[in-house]
Amino acid sequence: PPGLVHLQRGEKRGWIHLAAGTASAALALMQQSALTEAADEREAAAVAYGRAVSEEGIVSARQALLAATRKEDNHREVRNLWLGYCALAWVGAGAEALLLTPQPAITSAAPGLYTATFPRASRAGLALRSALVPGAGQRYMGRGGWGSFFFSVTGALAAGALVAHDDYLDARRDQAVAQSRFDEAEAEDELADARRDLEAAADDADEKNVIRWALVGGAAGVYLWNVLDAFGQDCEPMVPGVVFSLIPAPDGASLCVSWRIP
C-alpha cells in the first residue's frame, strides 16, 4: 500500500499516502457493489420490458429500463473515477518516495574526511516535481510541512469533488424521473404536482452541480498554487551542510561532525 516506504523511513507523511490509497480503494469497492446491484436491477427491468403487453405497461417498463440503465452507467462512471484516484495515489506515493525525494550524496575529499551534500533543484525542476505530485517540490527543498499541506488539501478537495459528482448524478436521475412524470401527467392537478416536483428536482441538481464544480475549482486552485509556490522557491546552491570525519583508533574510532549555515 502507498505510504509504507515513507513510514519505514520514519516519515509521518506516509500516513497521508496510506489514508488516500486505502480510502479510495474502499470507496471503489463500495461502488463496485452498487454497480452489481444496479446491473441486477437493469436485467430485471429488461425482463419486465420484454414481458410487457399493454401499451401502458410497455411505456412504464421502458422508462424503468432506461432509469436502471442510467443508474448502472452512473455507478460504473463513479467506480472508474475512484479507481483512477486510487491508482494516482499509489503511483504518486511511489514516485514521491523513490524519484522526487532528495537523497544525500556522500563523497570523500581525503582519507577520513567525508562530505554529505543534498542535491538542489532548479525552479523548473521544483515546479515539475510539484506538478507530478502536489507538495513534492516543497518537500524536496526541506519544507515538509508545506509539502504535506499541498498534498493533503489537493487530495481532500479532489475526493470531495468525486463525492459531489456522485450526488449530482443521483440528483440528475431524480430529475429524469420527475421529468417523465411531468410528461405523463394529464389531469390539471397531476400536472401541477409534477411541475413542482420537476422544479424542485432541477433546483437540487443545479445546487449539487455548483458544489461539484466549486470543489473541482478549489482542487485546481490549490494545485496551481502548489506549482507556483514550488517555482518561486529560492534555489541558490548551498554549501555542503554536513561534514564529518571518521578517524580510526586502536580501540575504536573517533567521529567528528561539523556543519555550517550560510
XYZ file of C-alpha atoms in Angstrom:
262
model
C 0.000 0.000 0.000
C 1.158 3.580 -0.587
C 2.978 5.267 2.264
C 4.675 2.188 3.732
C 8.068 3.215 2.354
C 7.653 6.635 3.966
C 6.667 5.075 7.289
C 9.676 2.747 7.178
C 11.840 5.838 6.830
C 10.133 7.394 9.839
C 8.288 9.968 7.700
C 4.873 10.678 9.175
C 3.524 11.882 5.830
C 3.289 8.215 4.922
C 0.014 8.131 6.856
C -1.425 10.647 4.383
C -0.489 8.474 1.408
C -1.773 5.365 3.172
C -5.107 7.010 4.014
C -5.577 8.296 0.454
C -4.855 4.906 -1.107
C -6.881 2.731 1.253
C -9.881 5.089 1.425
C -10.135 5.400 -2.362
C -9.790 1.620 -2.753
C -12.582 1.062 -0.217
C -14.854 3.562 -1.986
C -14.140 1.898 -5.329
C -15.187 -1.447 -3.840
C -18.374 0.126 -2.496
C -19.175 1.492 -5.929
C -18.482 -1.917 -7.446
C -21.034 -3.441 -5.066
C -23.553 -0.750 -6.011
C -22.773 -1.372 -9.689
C -23.520 -5.078 -9.275
C -26.889 -4.288 -7.699
C -27.665 -1.782 -10.454
C -26.806 -4.380 -13.106
C -29.232 -6.817 -11.466
C -31.929 -4.137 -11.476
C -31.310 -3.455 -15.160
C -31.586 -7.142 -16.033
C -34.853 -7.399 -14.090
C -36.160 -4.279 -15.843
C -35.162 -5.736 -19.213
C -37.098 -8.924 -18.450
C -40.145 -6.900 -17.371
C -39.941 -4.818 -20.553
C -39.796 -7.944 -22.688
C -42.890 -9.349 -20.986
C -44.950 -6.143 -21.165
C -48.056 -6.454 -23.341
C -50.270 -3.416 -22.959
C -49.226 -0.033 -24.303
C -49.247 1.483 -20.839
C -47.190 -1.407 -19.469
C -44.672 -1.110 -22.296
C -44.218 2.625 -21.685
C -43.774 2.091 -17.933
C -41.355 -0.814 -18.435
C -39.346 1.181 -20.966
C -38.966 4.058 -18.513
C -37.935 1.673 -15.746
C -35.360 0.099 -18.044
C -33.944 3.486 -19.029
C -33.732 4.530 -15.374
C -31.979 1.282 -14.399
C -29.548 1.612 -17.311
C -28.761 5.210 -16.376
C -28.155 4.166 -12.756
C -25.818 1.390 -13.825
C -23.848 3.732 -16.078
C -23.533 6.300 -13.290
C -22.210 3.765 -10.790
C -19.733 2.482 -13.364
C -18.519 6.025 -14.032
C -18.035 6.808 -10.332
C -16.312 3.462 -9.729
C -13.861 4.169 -12.526
C -13.170 7.628 -11.101
C -12.370 6.176 -7.672
C -10.155 3.539 -9.279
C -8.301 6.314 -11.088
C -7.933 8.255 -7.834
C -6.604 5.120 -6.139
C -4.126 4.495 -8.958
C -2.870 8.089 -8.787
C -2.434 7.783 -5.013
C -0.396 4.592 -5.454
C 1.766 5.918 -8.300
C 2.193 9.326 -6.692
C 3.369 7.853 -3.394
C 5.876 5.606 -5.158
C 7.203 8.379 -7.383
C 7.488 10.784 -4.473
C 9.336 8.237 -2.344
C 11.711 6.871 -4.984
C 12.204 9.643 -7.540
C 11.212 13.001 -6.069
C 12.702 12.754 -2.566
C 16.289 14.060 -2.414
C 18.900 11.530 -1.423
C 22.177 12.747 0.120
C 25.417 12.173 -1.734
C 28.472 11.270 0.346
C 31.923 11.986 -1.070
C 35.420 11.636 0.363
C 37.815 14.528 -0.246
C 40.610 12.933 1.785
C 41.147 9.814 3.864
C 38.939 10.025 6.934
C 37.041 13.087 5.646
C 33.565 12.649 4.238
C 31.180 15.271 2.933
C 27.422 14.819 2.755
C 25.611 17.070 0.273
C 21.951 17.307 -0.571
C 21.027 17.971 -4.205
C 19.290 21.191 -5.114
C 16.860 21.621 -7.965
C 16.152 24.431 -10.380
C 12.901 26.374 -10.209
C 11.591 24.483 -13.216
C 12.608 21.192 -11.640
C 10.799 22.004 -8.408
C 7.684 23.100 -10.294
C 7.772 19.867 -12.299
C 8.022 17.813 -9.122
C 5.043 19.611 -7.598
C 3.148 19.224 -10.871
C 3.693 15.466 -10.770
C 2.917 15.078 -7.044
C 1.489 18.057 -5.116
C 3.937 19.137 -2.430
C 6.883 17.163 -3.808
C 8.795 20.303 -4.827
C 8.347 21.868 -1.390
C 9.405 18.649 0.330
C 12.430 18.374 -1.941
C 13.639 21.719 -0.571
C 13.038 20.691 3.031
C 9.633 22.325 3.515
C 7.900 19.165 4.659
C 5.002 20.951 6.352
C 4.003 22.832 3.214
C 4.510 19.690 1.147
C 2.092 17.732 3.326
C -0.346 20.655 3.258
C -0.484 20.853 -0.528
C -0.736 17.089 -0.949
C -3.458 16.557 1.663
C -5.579 19.591 0.706
C -5.428 18.830 -3.024
C -6.292 15.182 -2.398
C -9.117 16.037 0.006
C -10.707 18.522 -2.393
C -10.411 16.063 -5.281
C -12.045 13.328 -3.182
C -14.788 15.742 -2.174
C -15.360 16.563 -5.830
C -15.848 12.853 -6.595
C -18.370 12.520 -3.763
C -20.177 15.639 -5.004
C -20.169 14.239 -8.538
C -21.845 11.063 -7.264
C -24.504 13.164 -5.520
C -25.002 15.187 -8.702
C -25.589 12.049 -10.750
C -28.187 10.896 -8.193
C -29.911 14.264 -8.477
C -29.893 14.028 -12.262
C -31.586 10.626 -12.080
C -34.241 12.055 -9.768
C -34.719 14.905 -12.217
C -35.178 12.449 -15.087
C -37.835 10.575 -13.095
C -39.626 13.836 -12.318
C -39.458 14.795 -15.998
C -41.078 11.526 -17.046
C -43.862 12.017 -14.522
C -44.431 15.519 -15.823
C -44.586 14.253 -19.401
C -47.145 11.612 -18.444
C -49.379 13.902 -16.385
C -52.756 14.640 -17.960
C -55.083 15.999 -15.282
C -54.596 19.559 -14.117
C -53.837 18.543 -10.516
C -51.369 15.886 -11.590
C -49.693 18.355 -13.939
C -49.296 20.967 -11.200
C -47.832 18.442 -8.746
C -45.499 17.033 -11.390
C -44.338 20.549 -12.297
C -43.485 21.331 -8.661
C -41.594 18.061 -8.305
C -39.714 18.722 -11.521
C -38.745 22.253 -10.456
C -37.564 21.007 -7.064
C -35.535 18.219 -8.676
C -33.995 20.649 -11.168
C -33.048 23.090 -8.389
C -31.478 20.276 -6.382
C -29.467 19.124 -9.402
C -28.292 22.697 -10.094
C -27.244 23.173 -6.464
C -25.242 19.958 -6.407
C -23.691 20.855 -9.740
C -22.466 24.158 -8.262
C -20.985 22.329 -5.267
C -19.309 19.836 -7.557
C -17.639 22.484 -9.692
C -16.707 24.558 -6.633
C -14.750 21.604 -5.258
C -13.160 20.950 -8.650
C -12.158 24.616 -8.875
C -10.801 24.550 -5.322
C -8.676 21.482 -6.053
C -7.384 23.052 -9.267
C -6.629 26.325 -7.459
C -4.641 24.649 -4.678
C -2.817 22.526 -7.254
C -1.836 25.625 -9.248
C -0.798 27.420 -6.059
C 1.356 24.421 -5.213
C 3.164 24.568 -8.568
C 3.692 28.338 -8.409
C 4.903 28.137 -4.820
C 7.451 25.486 -5.786
C 8.603 27.561 -8.747
C 9.098 30.632 -6.538
C 11.406 28.968 -4.017
C 14.978 30.084 -3.553
C 17.146 27.534 -5.327
C 20.585 29.077 -4.909
C 23.276 26.447 -4.423
C 24.126 25.792 -0.791
C 27.472 24.886 0.714
C 27.697 21.339 1.981
C 25.535 21.280 5.060
C 27.249 18.490 6.977
C 30.906 17.454 7.136
C 32.086 14.626 9.312
C 35.396 12.830 9.704
C 35.998 9.307 10.905
C 39.408 8.664 12.460
C 40.293 5.024 13.158
C 41.805 4.242 16.539
C 43.201 1.050 18.122
C 40.233 0.700 20.441
C 37.570 2.016 18.077
C 37.109 5.208 16.074
C 36.524 8.923 16.626
C 33.725 10.673 14.777
C 33.727 14.439 14.343
C 30.682 16.194 12.919
C 30.517 19.855 11.859
C 28.065 21.924 9.908
C 27.850 25.417 8.527
C 24.778 27.530 7.905
C 25.304 30.140 5.155
